[in-house]
Coordinates of C-alpha atoms and ligand atoms in Angstrom, one line a residue:
M1 CA 117.9 107.2 69.4
K2 CA 118.2 110.1 67.0
K3 CA 121.5 110.3 65.1
T4 CA 123.3 113.6 64.6
V5 CA 124.7 114.7 61.3
I6 CA 126.8 117.8 60.3
I7 CA 126.4 118.8 56.7
T8 CA 128.8 121.4 55.3
G9 CA 127.5 123.9 52.8
A10 CA 123.9 122.9 53.4
A11 CA 122.0 126.2 52.8
R12 CA 121.6 125.5 49.0
G13 CA 122.3 123.0 46.2
I14 CA 123.2 119.4 47.0
G15 CA 123.8 120.2 50.7
R16 CA 120.4 121.6 51.1
A17 CA 118.7 118.6 49.6
I18 CA 120.8 116.4 51.9
A19 CA 119.7 118.5 54.9
E20 CA 116.1 118.2 54.0
L21 CA 116.2 114.5 53.5
F22 CA 118.1 113.7 56.7
A23 CA 115.8 116.1 58.7
A24 CA 112.8 114.3 57.3
H25 CA 114.4 111.0 58.4
D26 CA 114.6 112.0 62.0
Y27 CA 118.3 113.0 62.2
N28 CA 119.5 115.9 64.3
V29 CA 120.8 118.1 61.5
L30 CA 123.5 120.8 61.9
I31 CA 123.3 123.0 58.8
N32 CA 126.5 124.7 58.1
Y33 CA 126.6 127.7 55.8
H34 CA 129.1 130.4 54.9
R35 CA 127.7 133.2 52.8
S36 CA 124.1 132.1 52.2
A37 CA 122.7 133.5 55.5
D38 CA 119.2 134.2 54.0
A39 CA 118.9 130.8 52.4
A40 CA 120.0 129.2 55.6
Q41 CA 117.5 131.1 57.7
Q42 CA 114.7 130.2 55.2
L43 CA 115.7 126.5 55.3
Y44 CA 115.8 126.6 59.1
R45 CA 112.3 128.1 59.3
S46 CA 110.9 125.6 56.9
L47 CA 112.4 122.6 58.7
T48 CA 111.5 123.7 62.2
E49 CA 107.9 124.3 61.0
Q50 CA 107.9 120.6 60.1
D51 CA 109.1 119.8 63.6
C52 CA 112.5 118.7 62.4
S53 CA 115.5 118.9 64.8
V54 CA 117.9 121.3 63.1
E55 CA 120.4 124.0 64.0
L56 CA 122.3 126.5 61.9
F57 CA 126.0 127.3 62.2
Q58 CA 127.9 129.8 60.1
A59 CA 131.5 128.8 59.5
D60 CA 134.0 129.1 56.8
V61 CA 135.2 125.5 56.6
T62 CA 138.6 126.6 55.4
R63 CA 139.3 128.0 58.9
R64 CA 140.2 125.4 61.5
A65 CA 139.0 127.5 64.4
E66 CA 135.6 128.0 62.9
V67 CA 135.3 124.3 62.2
E68 CA 136.3 123.4 65.8
A69 CA 133.6 125.9 67.0
M70 CA 131.0 124.3 64.7
V71 CA 131.7 120.8 66.0
A72 CA 131.7 122.0 69.6
F73 CA 128.4 123.7 69.1
C74 CA 126.9 120.6 67.5
Q75 CA 128.0 118.4 70.4
Q76 CA 126.6 120.9 73.0
R77 CA 123.3 121.1 71.2
F78 CA 122.8 117.5 70.0
G79 CA 125.5 115.3 71.6
L80 CA 128.2 113.5 69.8
V81 CA 128.4 113.6 66.0
D82 CA 127.4 110.3 64.3
L83 CA 127.9 111.4 60.7
L84 CA 129.8 114.1 58.8
I85 CA 128.9 115.0 55.3
N86 CA 131.7 117.0 53.7
N87 CA 129.7 118.7 50.9
A88 CA 130.9 122.3 50.8
G89 CA 132.8 123.0 47.6
I90 CA 133.6 125.6 44.9
A91 CA 134.3 125.2 41.2
Q92 CA 136.1 127.5 38.8
S93 CA 136.7 127.2 35.0
R94 CA 140.0 128.6 33.9
L95 CA 143.0 127.5 31.8
F96 CA 145.6 125.8 33.9
I97 CA 148.2 128.2 32.5
D98 CA 146.2 131.2 33.8
L99 CA 145.6 129.9 37.3
T100 CA 147.0 132.2 40.0
D101 CA 148.4 131.0 43.3
D102 CA 145.2 132.3 44.9
D103 CA 143.0 130.3 42.5
W104 CA 144.9 127.2 43.3
L105 CA 145.0 127.6 47.1
T106 CA 141.4 128.7 47.4
M107 CA 140.3 125.6 45.4
I108 CA 142.5 123.2 47.4
N109 CA 141.6 124.8 50.7
T110 CA 137.9 124.7 50.1
N111 CA 137.5 121.3 48.5
L112 CA 140.2 119.3 50.3
T113 CA 141.9 121.0 53.3
A114 CA 138.4 121.8 54.8
V115 CA 137.6 118.1 54.7
F116 CA 140.8 117.5 56.7
Y117 CA 139.7 120.0 59.3
C118 CA 136.1 118.8 59.6
T119 CA 137.0 115.2 59.6
Q120 CA 139.7 115.4 62.2
A121 CA 137.4 117.4 64.4
V122 CA 134.7 114.7 64.4
L123 CA 137.0 111.7 64.5
R124 CA 138.3 112.7 67.9
T125 CA 135.1 111.5 69.4
M126 CA 134.2 108.9 66.8
I127 CA 137.4 106.8 67.3
P128 CA 137.0 106.3 71.1
R129 CA 133.3 105.5 70.6
K130 CA 134.2 103.0 67.8
R131 CA 131.3 104.4 65.7
G132 CA 130.7 107.0 63.0
K133 CA 130.5 107.6 59.3
I134 CA 132.1 110.2 56.9
I135 CA 130.6 110.9 53.5
N136 CA 132.6 113.1 51.1
I137 CA 131.1 114.7 48.1
A138 CA 133.7 114.3 45.4
S139 CA 133.0 114.6 41.6
I140 CA 133.4 112.7 38.4
W141 CA 136.1 115.2 37.5
G142 CA 138.1 113.8 40.4
Q143 CA 137.9 110.4 38.7
I144 CA 138.5 111.3 35.0
G145 CA 139.7 115.0 35.0
A146 CA 138.1 118.0 33.4
S147 CA 139.8 120.4 31.0
C148 CA 139.9 123.9 32.3
E149 CA 139.2 122.6 35.8
V150 CA 142.6 121.1 36.7
H151 CA 142.7 122.5 40.2
Y152 CA 139.1 121.4 40.9
S153 CA 139.9 117.9 39.4
A154 CA 143.1 117.7 41.5
A155 CA 141.2 118.7 44.7
K156 CA 138.5 116.1 44.1
A157 CA 141.0 113.4 43.1
G158 CA 142.8 114.2 46.4
L159 CA 139.5 113.8 48.2
I160 CA 139.0 110.4 46.7
G161 CA 142.5 109.4 47.8
L162 CA 141.8 110.8 51.3
T163 CA 138.6 108.7 51.4
K164 CA 140.3 105.5 50.5
A165 CA 143.3 105.9 52.8
L166 CA 141.3 107.1 55.8
A167 CA 138.8 104.2 55.3
K168 CA 141.7 101.8 55.8
E169 CA 143.1 103.7 58.8
V170 CA 139.8 104.1 60.8
G171 CA 138.2 100.8 59.6
P172 CA 139.4 99.0 62.8
S173 CA 137.5 101.7 64.8
N174 CA 134.3 100.7 63.0
I175 CA 134.1 104.0 61.1
Q176 CA 133.0 104.0 57.4
V177 CA 134.5 106.6 55.1
N178 CA 133.0 106.8 51.6
C179 CA 132.7 109.2 48.6
I180 CA 129.9 110.1 46.4
A181 CA 131.1 111.2 43.0
P182 CA 128.2 113.1 41.4
G183 CA 128.0 113.7 37.7
I184 CA 126.4 116.8 36.3
I185 CA 123.8 117.9 38.9
D186 CA 121.4 120.8 38.4
T187 CA 122.6 123.4 40.9
A188 CA 124.0 126.9 40.9
M189 CA 127.4 125.3 40.2
L190 CA 126.3 125.0 36.6
D191 CA 125.6 128.7 36.2
P192 CA 128.9 129.6 34.6
Y193 CA 128.3 127.1 31.7
T194 CA 126.8 128.4 28.4
P195 CA 123.6 126.8 27.1
E196 CA 125.8 125.0 24.4
E197 CA 128.1 123.6 27.1
K198 CA 125.1 122.4 29.1
T199 CA 123.7 120.7 26.0
A200 CA 127.0 119.0 25.4
L201 CA 127.2 117.8 29.0
R202 CA 123.7 116.5 28.8
E203 CA 124.6 114.6 25.6
Q204 CA 127.7 113.1 27.2
T205 CA 125.5 111.7 30.0
P206 CA 124.0 108.3 28.9
L207 CA 120.7 109.0 30.8
E208 CA 120.6 112.3 28.7
R209 CA 119.7 114.6 31.6
F210 CA 121.3 116.3 34.6
G211 CA 120.9 114.7 38.0
T212 CA 119.0 116.4 40.8
P213 CA 120.3 117.3 44.3
E214 CA 117.7 114.9 45.7
E215 CA 119.2 112.0 43.8
V216 CA 122.6 112.7 45.4
A217 CA 120.9 113.1 48.8
A218 CA 119.2 109.6 48.4
C219 CA 122.6 108.0 48.0
A220 CA 124.0 109.8 51.1
L221 CA 121.0 108.6 53.1
F222 CA 121.7 105.0 52.0
L223 CA 125.4 105.3 52.9
A224 CA 124.5 106.7 56.2
S225 CA 122.2 103.9 57.0
D226 CA 123.0 100.6 58.8
A227 CA 122.3 98.9 55.5
A228 CA 125.7 100.3 54.3
N229 CA 127.7 99.3 57.4
F230 CA 130.0 97.0 55.3
I231 CA 130.7 99.6 52.7
T232 CA 133.8 101.7 53.2
G233 CA 136.5 103.3 51.1
Q234 CA 134.2 103.3 48.1
V235 CA 133.5 105.9 45.4
I236 CA 129.8 105.7 44.5
G237 CA 128.9 107.3 41.2
V238 CA 125.6 109.2 41.0
N239 CA 126.3 110.3 37.5
G240 CA 123.7 109.0 35.0
G241 CA 126.3 106.7 33.5
F242 CA 128.8 109.5 32.7
V243 CA 131.6 107.4 34.3
V244 CA 131.2 103.7 34.3
Ligands
LIG301 P1 126.5 125.1 45.1 O1 125.1 125.2 44.9 O2 127.4 126.1 44.5 O3 126.8 125.0 46.7 C1 128.1 125.1 47.2 C2 128.0 125.1 48.7 O4 129.3 125.1 49.2 C3 127.2 126.3 49.2 O5 126.3 125.8 50.2 C4 128.3 127.1 49.9 O6 127.9 127.8 51.1 C5 129.3 126.0 50.3 N1 130.6 126.5 50.5 C6 131.6 127.0 49.6 N2 132.6 127.4 50.3 C7 132.4 127.3 51.6 C8 133.2 127.6 52.8 N3 134.4 128.1 52.7 N4 132.7 127.3 54.0 C9 131.4 126.7 54.1 N5 130.7 126.4 53.0 C10 131.2 126.7 51.8 O7 127.1 123.7 44.5 P2 126.6 122.2 44.6 O8 126.4 121.8 43.2 O9 125.5 122.1 45.6 O10 127.9 121.5 45.2 C11 127.9 120.8 46.4 C12 129.1 119.8 46.3 O11 128.9 118.9 45.3 C13 130.4 120.5 46.0 O12 131.5 119.9 46.8 C14 130.6 120.2 44.6 O13 132.0 120.2 44.2 C15 130.0 118.9 44.4 N6 129.6 118.5 43.1 C16 128.7 119.2 42.4 C17 128.4 118.9 41.1 C18 127.3 119.6 40.3 O14 127.2 119.3 39.0 N7 126.6 120.5 40.8 C19 129.0 117.8 40.5 C20 129.9 117.1 41.2 C21 130.2 117.4 42.5 P3 127.4 129.3 51.1 O15 126.5 129.5 49.9 O16 126.7 129.4 52.4 O17 128.7 130.2 51.1

């Protein structure tokens, strides 16, 4: 039987690569997007032309009511959710001393509180079924910290803590909760970096290149598979050796 996955922030970047890979592997895929409506429509058309089973849902994952509506829509369209991939995220580079309350709250709400909302919404049916998986997209900066990205690093470190604690809590319900911590991945998230900063980041990566969204997606597909049923509470690096 087909499995159903919700992927947040899936119109572009890493989320899009995950959506394409899971759709190609016969999942029912609920593609969440927020602002990228054109990209989402284009992805939907391209996947439906390939006979994939996909739906779009616009939701700001920082709003609980929109998240609840997204999960209800997915259940109505595809049945109960087997897998949630919390991918939506934002980054910002700013000195800690200059961060405003709004910078802080927007970062924490998008990268951490949204995961709380989405995960609670799907666990309500996963726990009684005693089956389900949650995959959170964290970051190397949540593991080792990034200068000028203190709020991002704090949110991603919080996400790693959430993953470990929740894995312990819902393990007895046969639900696996894991994190992927990507290194430097070639998406629009890198746009604010100067060419010099990008060169430095490449040089700090032992494999001497950026990762691709497809390489993160491949790790998510493995974690979602039955081959990973005994893996929970883990932080899997897809980082070219940046953090070892
Ligand atoms: P990206 O290309 O900038 O994509 C970010 C995605 O997040 C977009 O699809 C965006 O949706 C979505 N999003 C942001 N706020 C949202 C909200 N309130 N509600 C719903 N969706 C929202 O960045 P990316 O590189 O693919 O990043 C994906 C994840 O990987 C993020 O969690 C990021 O922190 C993490 N990550 C990235 C890197 C990297 O080097 N690229 C490294 C480590 C971790 P819309 O466009 O539809 O608004």
